[in-house]
mmCIF file of C-alpha atoms in Angstrom:
data_model
loop_
_atom_site.group_PDB
_atom_site.id
_atom_site.type_symbol
_atom_site.label_atom_id
_atom_site.label_comp_id
_atom_site.label_asym_id
_atom_site.label_seq_id
_atom_site.Cartn_x
_atom_site.Cartn_y
_atom_site.Cartn_z
ATOM 1 C CA MET A 2 -16.820 -0.293 11.107
ATOM 2 C CA LEU A 3 -17.902 1.887 14.070
ATOM 3 C CA ILE A 4 -17.629 -0.977 16.315
ATOM 4 C CA THR A 5 -13.784 -0.372 15.650
ATOM 5 C CA ASN A 6 -14.027 3.428 15.521
ATOM 6 C CA GLU A 7 -15.905 3.715 19.030
ATOM 7 C CA LEU A 8 -13.425 1.337 20.278
ATOM 8 C CA ILE A 9 -10.371 2.691 19.413
ATOM 9 C CA THR A 10 -11.292 6.378 19.776
ATOM 10 C CA ASN A 11 -12.700 5.643 24.069
ATOM 11 C CA ILE A 12 -9.816 3.659 24.836
ATOM 12 C CA PRO A 13 -8.151 5.122 28.455
ATOM 13 C CA ASN A 14 -5.266 3.026 28.723
ATOM 14 C CA ASP A 15 -2.597 3.581 26.034
ATOM 15 C CA LEU A 16 -1.860 -0.101 26.019
ATOM 16 C CA ILE A 17 -5.138 -1.323 25.375
ATOM 17 C CA HIS A 18 -5.711 1.415 22.540
ATOM 18 C CA TYR A 19 -1.764 0.533 20.725
ATOM 19 C CA ALA A 20 -3.173 -3.396 21.377
ATOM 20 C CA THR A 21 -6.596 -2.737 19.949
ATOM 21 C CA ILE A 22 -5.412 -1.370 16.584
ATOM 22 C CA VAL A 23 -2.589 -3.911 15.892
ATOM 23 C CA ALA A 24 -5.018 -6.417 16.113
ATOM 24 C CA VAL A 25 -7.790 -4.861 14.390
ATOM 25 C CA LEU A 26 -5.050 -3.780 11.088
ATOM 26 C CA GLY A 27 -3.315 -7.650 12.074
ATOM 27 C CA SER A 28 -6.553 -8.961 11.112
ATOM 28 C CA ALA A 29 -7.873 -7.235 8.518
ATOM 29 C CA LEU A 30 -3.636 -7.781 6.894
ATOM 30 C CA LEU A 31 -4.528 -11.385 7.404
ATOM 31 C CA LEU A 32 -8.418 -11.595 6.331
ATOM 32 C CA ILE A 33 -6.565 -9.983 3.192
ATOM 33 C CA LEU A 34 -4.054 -12.527 2.982
ATOM 34 C CA ALA A 35 -5.624 -15.030 3.059
ATOM 35 C CA LEU A 36 -8.554 -14.774 0.830
ATOM 36 C CA ARG A 37 -6.214 -13.324 -1.734
ATOM 37 C CA PRO A 38 -7.522 -14.581 -5.322
ATOM 38 C CA GLU A 39 -5.239 -16.199 -7.204
ATOM 39 C CA VAL A 40 -3.404 -14.173 -11.188
ATOM 40 C CA GLN A 41 -2.359 -15.278 -13.998
ATOM 41 C CA ALA A 42 0.625 -13.792 -14.619
ATOM 42 C CA ARG A 43 0.100 -11.413 -17.998
ATOM 43 C CA SER A 44 1.460 -8.116 -19.904
ATOM 44 C CA ARG A 45 0.205 -5.420 -17.884
ATOM 45 C CA ALA A 46 0.040 -1.225 -18.086
ATOM 46 C CA ALA A 47 1.664 1.125 -15.886
ATOM 47 C CA PHE A 48 -1.092 1.751 -14.351
ATOM 48 C CA VAL A 49 -2.241 -1.513 -12.871
ATOM 49 C CA PHE A 50 0.899 -0.044 -9.984
ATOM 50 C CA LEU A 51 0.200 3.570 -10.572
ATOM 51 C CA VAL A 52 -2.645 3.302 -9.066
ATOM 52 C CA PRO A 53 -2.458 2.145 -5.775
ATOM 53 C CA LEU A 54 0.996 3.433 -5.334
ATOM 54 C CA GLY A 55 -0.549 6.518 -6.107
ATOM 55 C CA PHE A 56 -2.946 6.374 -3.908
ATOM 56 C CA HIS A 57 -0.683 5.738 -0.868
ATOM 57 C CA ALA A 58 1.833 8.092 -1.376
ATOM 58 C CA TYR A 59 -0.844 11.204 -1.894
ATOM 59 C CA PHE A 60 -2.176 9.805 1.773
ATOM 60 C CA LEU A 61 1.383 9.152 2.811
ATOM 61 C CA ILE A 62 1.867 13.240 1.588
ATOM 62 C CA ALA A 63 -0.908 14.940 2.334
ATOM 63 C CA GLY A 64 -1.192 13.183 6.104
ATOM 64 C CA LEU A 65 2.905 14.762 6.185
ATOM 65 C CA VAL A 66 2.038 17.977 5.519
ATOM 66 C CA SER A 67 -1.479 18.263 7.566
ATOM 67 C CA GLY A 68 0.033 17.019 10.464
ATOM 68 C CA ALA A 69 -2.641 13.556 10.766
ATOM 69 C CA ILE A 70 -0.485 11.321 10.000
ATOM 70 C CA LEU A 71 1.857 12.030 13.360
ATOM 71 C CA ASN A 72 -1.051 11.549 15.996
ATOM 72 C CA PRO A 73 -0.615 8.456 16.097
ATOM 73 C CA PRO A 74 2.529 8.179 15.639
ATOM 74 C CA PHE A 75 1.728 5.013 14.487
ATOM 75 C CA LEU A 76 0.343 6.205 10.844
ATOM 76 C CA LEU A 77 3.081 6.982 9.962
ATOM 77 C CA VAL A 78 4.638 4.008 10.449
ATOM 78 C CA VAL A 79 1.408 1.561 8.486
ATOM 79 C CA SER A 80 0.998 4.178 5.768
ATOM 80 C CA ILE A 81 4.734 4.102 5.267
ATOM 81 C CA VAL A 82 4.123 -0.084 4.929
ATOM 82 C CA MET A 83 0.926 0.006 3.376
ATOM 83 C CA SER A 84 3.381 2.023 0.896
ATOM 84 C CA ILE A 85 5.505 -0.742 0.012
ATOM 85 C CA ILE A 86 3.183 -3.468 0.370
ATOM 86 C CA ALA A 87 1.062 -2.028 -2.713
ATOM 87 C CA LEU A 88 5.334 -1.336 -4.627
ATOM 88 C CA TRP A 89 5.748 -5.801 -3.800
ATOM 89 C CA LEU A 90 1.987 -6.118 -4.716
ATOM 90 C CA HIS A 91 2.258 -4.839 -7.962
ATOM 91 C CA ARG A 92 6.383 -4.772 -8.461
ATOM 92 C CA GLY A 93 5.826 -7.751 -11.483
ATOM 93 C CA ALA A 94 3.935 -5.345 -13.145
ATOM 94 C CA LEU A 95 6.741 -2.265 -12.260
ATOM 95 C CA ASN A 96 9.380 -4.901 -14.114
ATOM 96 C CA TYR A 97 7.201 -5.579 -16.613
ATOM 97 C CA TRP A 98 7.169 -1.628 -17.669
ATOM 98 C CA TYR A 99 10.455 -1.386 -16.849
ATOM 99 C CA ARG A 100 11.732 -3.199 -19.650
ATOM 100 C CA SER A 101 9.062 -2.446 -21.888
ATOM 101 C CA ASN A 102 10.419 1.026 -21.790
ATOM 102 C CA LYS A 103 14.397 -0.292 -22.014
ATOM 103 C CA GLU A 104 13.144 -2.146 -25.102
ATOM 104 C CA THR A 105 11.373 0.719 -26.634
ATOM 105 C CA LYS A 106 14.492 2.943 -25.885
ATOM 106 C CA THR A 107 16.785 0.522 -26.994
ATOM 107 C CA GLU A 108 14.803 -0.155 -30.350
ATOM 108 C CA LYS A 109 14.415 3.736 -30.584
ATOM 109 C CA ALA A 110 18.741 3.837 -30.749
ATOM 110 C CA SER A 111 18.801 0.863 -33.005
ATOM 111 C CA ASN A 112 17.452 2.799 -35.756
#
């Protein structure tokens, strides 16, 4: 972590600066995707998808309010993409939560 921070903050050329950021983030993404464990499908609580969505939403909003996420603008793109990935990875929990709430409302309406 300290080495990548040193590389990113002390590179004088902008092209190499952004290439280093893309290389570090890309290699981290590939590592996560390669080592991602398989899980069995089971019912999930809403908490499963609310935690990552909440964290990404909080940091996106805090970054926008403070302006820190706009310098460099690439951070804004990364933050939005991470929020979308969190939603996509937890789509099973989101679908389960939506279906269970829909069935509960249907049951209440029929009673």
